[in-house]
CSV table of C-alpha atoms in Angstrom, one decimal:
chain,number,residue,atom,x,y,z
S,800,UNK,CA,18.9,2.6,4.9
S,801,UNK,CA,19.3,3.7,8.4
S,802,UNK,CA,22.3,6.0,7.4
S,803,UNK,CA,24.5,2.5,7.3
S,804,UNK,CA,27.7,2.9,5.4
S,805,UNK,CA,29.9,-0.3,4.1
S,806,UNK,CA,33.1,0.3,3.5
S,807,UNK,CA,35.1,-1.3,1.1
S,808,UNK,CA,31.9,-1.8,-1.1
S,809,UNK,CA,34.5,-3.8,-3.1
S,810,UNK,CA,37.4,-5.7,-2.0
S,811,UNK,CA,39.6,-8.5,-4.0
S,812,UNK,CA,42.5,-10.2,-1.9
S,813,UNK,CA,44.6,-13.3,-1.5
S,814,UNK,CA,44.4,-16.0,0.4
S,815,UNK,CA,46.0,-15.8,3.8
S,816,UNK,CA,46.0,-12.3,4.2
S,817,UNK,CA,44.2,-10.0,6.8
S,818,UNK,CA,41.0,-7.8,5.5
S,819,UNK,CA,38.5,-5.7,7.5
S,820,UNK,CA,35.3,-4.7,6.7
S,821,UNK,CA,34.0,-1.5,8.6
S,822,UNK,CA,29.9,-0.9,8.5
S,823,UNK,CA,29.0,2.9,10.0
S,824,UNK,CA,26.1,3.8,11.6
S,825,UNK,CA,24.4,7.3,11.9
S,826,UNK,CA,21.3,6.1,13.7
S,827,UNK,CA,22.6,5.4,17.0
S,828,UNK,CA,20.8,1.8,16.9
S,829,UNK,CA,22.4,-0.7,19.8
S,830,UNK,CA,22.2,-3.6,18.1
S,831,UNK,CA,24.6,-4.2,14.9
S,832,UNK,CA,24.9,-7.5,13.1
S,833,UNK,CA,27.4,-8.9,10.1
S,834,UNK,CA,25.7,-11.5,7.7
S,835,UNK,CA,27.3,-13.2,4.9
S,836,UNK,CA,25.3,-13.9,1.5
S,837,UNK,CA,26.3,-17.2,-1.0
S,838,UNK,CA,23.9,-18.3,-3.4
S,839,UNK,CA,21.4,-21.0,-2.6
S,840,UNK,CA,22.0,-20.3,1.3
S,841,UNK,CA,20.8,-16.7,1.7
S,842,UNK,CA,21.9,-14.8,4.3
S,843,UNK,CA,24.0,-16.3,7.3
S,844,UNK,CA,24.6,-14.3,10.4
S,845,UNK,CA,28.3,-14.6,11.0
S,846,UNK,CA,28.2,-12.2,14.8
S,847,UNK,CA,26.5,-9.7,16.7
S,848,UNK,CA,26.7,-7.0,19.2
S,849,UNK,CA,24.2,-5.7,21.8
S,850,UNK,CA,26.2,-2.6,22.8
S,851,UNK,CA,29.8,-1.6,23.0
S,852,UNK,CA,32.2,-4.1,23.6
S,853,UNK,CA,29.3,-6.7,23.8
S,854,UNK,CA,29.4,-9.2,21.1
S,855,UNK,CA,28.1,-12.7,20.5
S,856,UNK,CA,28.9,-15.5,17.6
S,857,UNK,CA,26.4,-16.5,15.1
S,858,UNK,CA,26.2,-19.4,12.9
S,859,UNK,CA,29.5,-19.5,10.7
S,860,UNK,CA,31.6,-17.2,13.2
S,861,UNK,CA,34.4,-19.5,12.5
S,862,UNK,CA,37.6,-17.5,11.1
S,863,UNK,CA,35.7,-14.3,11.6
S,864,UNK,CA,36.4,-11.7,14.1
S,865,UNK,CA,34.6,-9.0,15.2
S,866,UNK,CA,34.9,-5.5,17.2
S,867,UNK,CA,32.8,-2.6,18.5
S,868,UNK,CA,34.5,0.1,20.2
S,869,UNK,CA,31.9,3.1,19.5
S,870,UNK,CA,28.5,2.3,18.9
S,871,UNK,CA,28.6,3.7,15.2
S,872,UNK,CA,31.3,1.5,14.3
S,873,UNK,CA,31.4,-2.4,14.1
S,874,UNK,CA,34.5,-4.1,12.2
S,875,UNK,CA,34.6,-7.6,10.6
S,876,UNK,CA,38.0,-9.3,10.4
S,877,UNK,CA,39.2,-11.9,8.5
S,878,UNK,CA,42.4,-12.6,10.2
S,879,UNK,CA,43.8,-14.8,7.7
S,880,UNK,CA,41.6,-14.5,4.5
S,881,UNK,CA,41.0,-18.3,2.5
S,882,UNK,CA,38.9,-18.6,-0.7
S,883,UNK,CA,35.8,-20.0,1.0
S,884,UNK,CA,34.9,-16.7,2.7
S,885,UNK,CA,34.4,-15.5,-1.1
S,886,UNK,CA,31.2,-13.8,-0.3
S,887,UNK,CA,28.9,-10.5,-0.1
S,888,UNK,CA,29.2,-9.2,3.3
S,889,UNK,CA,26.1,-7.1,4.6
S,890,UNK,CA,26.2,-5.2,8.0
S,891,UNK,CA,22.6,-4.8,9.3
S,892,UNK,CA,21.4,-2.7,12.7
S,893,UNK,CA,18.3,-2.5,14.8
S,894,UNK,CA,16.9,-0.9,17.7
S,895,UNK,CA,15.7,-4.2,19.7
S,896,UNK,CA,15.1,-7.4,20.3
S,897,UNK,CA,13.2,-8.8,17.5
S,898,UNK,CA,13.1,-5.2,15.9
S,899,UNK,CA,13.4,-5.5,12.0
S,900,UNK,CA,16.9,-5.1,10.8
S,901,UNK,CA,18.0,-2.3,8.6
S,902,UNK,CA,20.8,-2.9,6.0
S,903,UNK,CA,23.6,-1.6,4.5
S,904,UNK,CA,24.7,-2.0,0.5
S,905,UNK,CA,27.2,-4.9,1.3
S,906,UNK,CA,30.9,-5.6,0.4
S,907,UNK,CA,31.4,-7.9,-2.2
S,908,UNK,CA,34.5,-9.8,-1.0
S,909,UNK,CA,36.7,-11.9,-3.3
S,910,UNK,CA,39.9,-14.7,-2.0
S,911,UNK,CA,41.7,-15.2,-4.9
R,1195,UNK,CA,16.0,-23.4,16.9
R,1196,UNK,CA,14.3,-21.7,14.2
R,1197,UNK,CA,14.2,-22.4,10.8
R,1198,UNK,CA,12.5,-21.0,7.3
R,1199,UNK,CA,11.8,-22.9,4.8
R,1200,UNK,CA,11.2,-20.3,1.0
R,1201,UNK,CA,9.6,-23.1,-1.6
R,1202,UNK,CA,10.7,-22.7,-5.2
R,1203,UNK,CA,14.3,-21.1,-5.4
R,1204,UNK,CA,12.7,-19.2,-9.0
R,1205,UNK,CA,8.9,-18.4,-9.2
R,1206,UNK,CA,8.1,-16.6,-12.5
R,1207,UNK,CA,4.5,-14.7,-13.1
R,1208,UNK,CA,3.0,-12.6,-16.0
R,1209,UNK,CA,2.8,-9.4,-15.5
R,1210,UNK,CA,-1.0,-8.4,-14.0
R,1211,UNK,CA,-0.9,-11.8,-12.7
R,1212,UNK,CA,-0.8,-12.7,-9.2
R,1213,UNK,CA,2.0,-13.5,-7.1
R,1214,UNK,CA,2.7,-15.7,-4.5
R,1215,UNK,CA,5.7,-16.7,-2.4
R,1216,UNK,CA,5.2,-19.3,0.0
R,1217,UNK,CA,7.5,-19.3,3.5
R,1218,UNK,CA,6.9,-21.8,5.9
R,1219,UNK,CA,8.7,-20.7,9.5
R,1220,UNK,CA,10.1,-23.6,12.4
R,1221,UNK,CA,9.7,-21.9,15.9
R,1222,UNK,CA,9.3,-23.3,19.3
R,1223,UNK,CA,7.6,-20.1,20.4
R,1224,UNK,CA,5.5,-17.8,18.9
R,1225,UNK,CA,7.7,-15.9,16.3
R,1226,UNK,CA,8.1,-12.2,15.0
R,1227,UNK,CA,7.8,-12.6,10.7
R,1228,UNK,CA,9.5,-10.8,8.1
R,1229,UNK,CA,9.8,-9.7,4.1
R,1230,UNK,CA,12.3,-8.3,2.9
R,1231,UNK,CA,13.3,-7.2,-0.9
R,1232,UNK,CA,16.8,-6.9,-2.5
R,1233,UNK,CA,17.2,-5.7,-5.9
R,1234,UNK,CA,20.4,-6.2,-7.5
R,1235,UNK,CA,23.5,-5.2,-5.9
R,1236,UNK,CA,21.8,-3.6,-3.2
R,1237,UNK,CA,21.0,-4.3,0.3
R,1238,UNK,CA,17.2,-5.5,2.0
R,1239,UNK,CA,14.4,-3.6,2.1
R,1240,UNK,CA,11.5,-4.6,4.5
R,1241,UNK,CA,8.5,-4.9,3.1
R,1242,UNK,CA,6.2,-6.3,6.1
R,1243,UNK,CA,6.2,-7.3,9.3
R,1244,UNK,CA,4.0,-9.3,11.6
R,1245,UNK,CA,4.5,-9.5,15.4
R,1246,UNK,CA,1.1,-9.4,17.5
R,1247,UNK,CA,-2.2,-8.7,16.9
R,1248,UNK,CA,-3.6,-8.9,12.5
R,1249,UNK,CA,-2.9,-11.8,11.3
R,1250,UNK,CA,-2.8,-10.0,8.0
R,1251,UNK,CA,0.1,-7.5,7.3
R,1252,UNK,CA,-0.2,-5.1,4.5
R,1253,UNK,CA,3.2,-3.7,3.3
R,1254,UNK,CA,4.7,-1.5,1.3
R,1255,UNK,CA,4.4,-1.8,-2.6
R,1256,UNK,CA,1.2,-3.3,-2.8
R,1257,UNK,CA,2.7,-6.6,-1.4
R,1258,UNK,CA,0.8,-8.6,2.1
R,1259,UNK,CA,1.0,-11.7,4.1
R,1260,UNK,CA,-0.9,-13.5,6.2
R,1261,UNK,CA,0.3,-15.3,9.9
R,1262,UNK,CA,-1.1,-18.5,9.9
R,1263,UNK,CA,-0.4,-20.9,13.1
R,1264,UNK,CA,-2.0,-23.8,12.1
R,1265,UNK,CA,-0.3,-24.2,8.9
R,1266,UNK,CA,3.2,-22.2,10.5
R,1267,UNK,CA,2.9,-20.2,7.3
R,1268,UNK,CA,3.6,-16.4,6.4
R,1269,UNK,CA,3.0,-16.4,2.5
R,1270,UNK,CA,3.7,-12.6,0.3
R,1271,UNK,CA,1.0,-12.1,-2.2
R,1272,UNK,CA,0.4,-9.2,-4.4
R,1273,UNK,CA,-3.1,-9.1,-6.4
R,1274,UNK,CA,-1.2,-7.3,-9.7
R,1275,UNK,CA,2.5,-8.1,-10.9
R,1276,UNK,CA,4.7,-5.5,-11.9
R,1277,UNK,CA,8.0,-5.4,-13.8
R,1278,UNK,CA,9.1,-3.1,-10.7
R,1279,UNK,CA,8.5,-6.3,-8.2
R,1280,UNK,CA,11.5,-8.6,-10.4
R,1281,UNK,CA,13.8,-9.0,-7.6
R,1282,UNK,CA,15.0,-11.4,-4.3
R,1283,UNK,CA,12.9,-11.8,-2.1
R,1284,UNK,CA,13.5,-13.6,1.5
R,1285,UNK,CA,11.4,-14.8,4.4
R,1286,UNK,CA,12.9,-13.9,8.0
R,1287,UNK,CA,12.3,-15.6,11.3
R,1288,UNK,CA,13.0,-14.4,15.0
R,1289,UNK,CA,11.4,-15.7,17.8
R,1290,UNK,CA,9.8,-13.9,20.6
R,1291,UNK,CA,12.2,-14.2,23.3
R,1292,UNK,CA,13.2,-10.8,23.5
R,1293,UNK,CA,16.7,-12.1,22.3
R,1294,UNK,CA,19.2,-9.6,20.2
R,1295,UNK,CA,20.1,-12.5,18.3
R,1296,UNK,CA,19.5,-11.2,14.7
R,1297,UNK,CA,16.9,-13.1,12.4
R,1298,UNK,CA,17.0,-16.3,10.9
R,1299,UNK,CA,16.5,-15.6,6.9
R,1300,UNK,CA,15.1,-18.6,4.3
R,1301,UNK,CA,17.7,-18.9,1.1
R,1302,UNK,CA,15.4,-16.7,-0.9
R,1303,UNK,CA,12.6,-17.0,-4.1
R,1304,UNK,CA,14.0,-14.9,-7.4
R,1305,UNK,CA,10.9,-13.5,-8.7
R,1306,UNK,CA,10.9,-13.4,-12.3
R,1307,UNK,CA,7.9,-11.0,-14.2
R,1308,UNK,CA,7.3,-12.3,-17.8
R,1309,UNK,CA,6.1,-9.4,-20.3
């Protein structure tokens, strides 16, 4: 949807290592979000970015970083990977404030 | 801050029956609604929005919802199940602030068709 592209779609690492998650955009939208999906909690907004270089914490940002160097392009980093971020990752975008979201096809992250 | 609030974590229906997921929102002003679908190992789909105006929003696939203030409730109904509707569906929240700031989504109702 919205030419968004996840990439890995699947990733399996160990704990304490670094991962990045890269979500692509073709639509030129400004706004770009990460969310993170766990059964019985549904979908958790982990950060956010209004523009280039603009980015904003969301409700579990903790051990998550993010960056946004061309508006196509927002990264996800896990600097030091542990077993409870074992999760399905989905990038989302939108064109405005309160605009509906448009999604990618998620990563499905596993912490071993 | 704003909440949803999907009741029943399952809801199962015969197919031809009528279905009905209930989503009750938290907002302290008055807030943009949202459906979305996900079938299996796939991201959402929007299937209706309200902002302004109708209180009831047709979307796509047969499914609606109506906005209602007094009871702070934005329930999806479709008149006919099909076996095409089995899927996730989630309730979304934002509120009208003109924030960035991403929706707020309920945990989600797995909607089981029965043959």
């Amino acid at each position: 949807d919205a030419g968004i592209t996840q990439s890995p779609r699947h990733k399996v690492t160990e704990t304490g290592t670094p991962v990045t998650l890269r979500c692509h955009q073709t639509e030129n939208h400004r706004y770009m979000y990460w969310y993170r999906q766990d059964p019985g909690h549904g979908l958790r907004l982990i950060h956010y970015s209004y523009g280039v270089k603009d980015t904003d914490k969301g409700e579990v940002s903790d051990g998550y970083s993010v960056s946004r160097s061309k508006t196509e392009d927002f990264l996800l980093t896990l600097e030091s990977a542990t077993s409870s971020q074992t999760s399905v990752y989905f990038c989302a975008t939108g064109t405005g404030a309160n605009s509906p979201l448009h999604f990618g096809n998620g990563t499905r992250l596993t912490v071993t | 801050a704003q909440s949803v609030t999907q009741l029943g974590s399952h809801v199962s229906v015969s197919e031809g029956a009528l279905v009905l997921l209930r989503c009750n929102y938290s907002s302290s002003v008055p807030p943009y609604l949202f459906w979305y679908v996900q079938y299996p190992n796939q991201g959402l789909q929007l299937l209706l929005k309200y902002t302004t105006g109708a209180t009831l929003v047709k979307g796509i696939n047969g499914f609606e919802a109506e906005f209602k203030k007094s009871e702070t409730s934005f329930h999806l109904t479709k008149p006919s199940a099909h076996m095409s509707d089995a899927a996730e569906y989630f309730c979304a929240v934002s509120d009208s602030g003109g924030g960035a700031d991403g929706l707020t989504f309920g945990k989600g109702t797995h909607l089981i068709i029965q043959p």
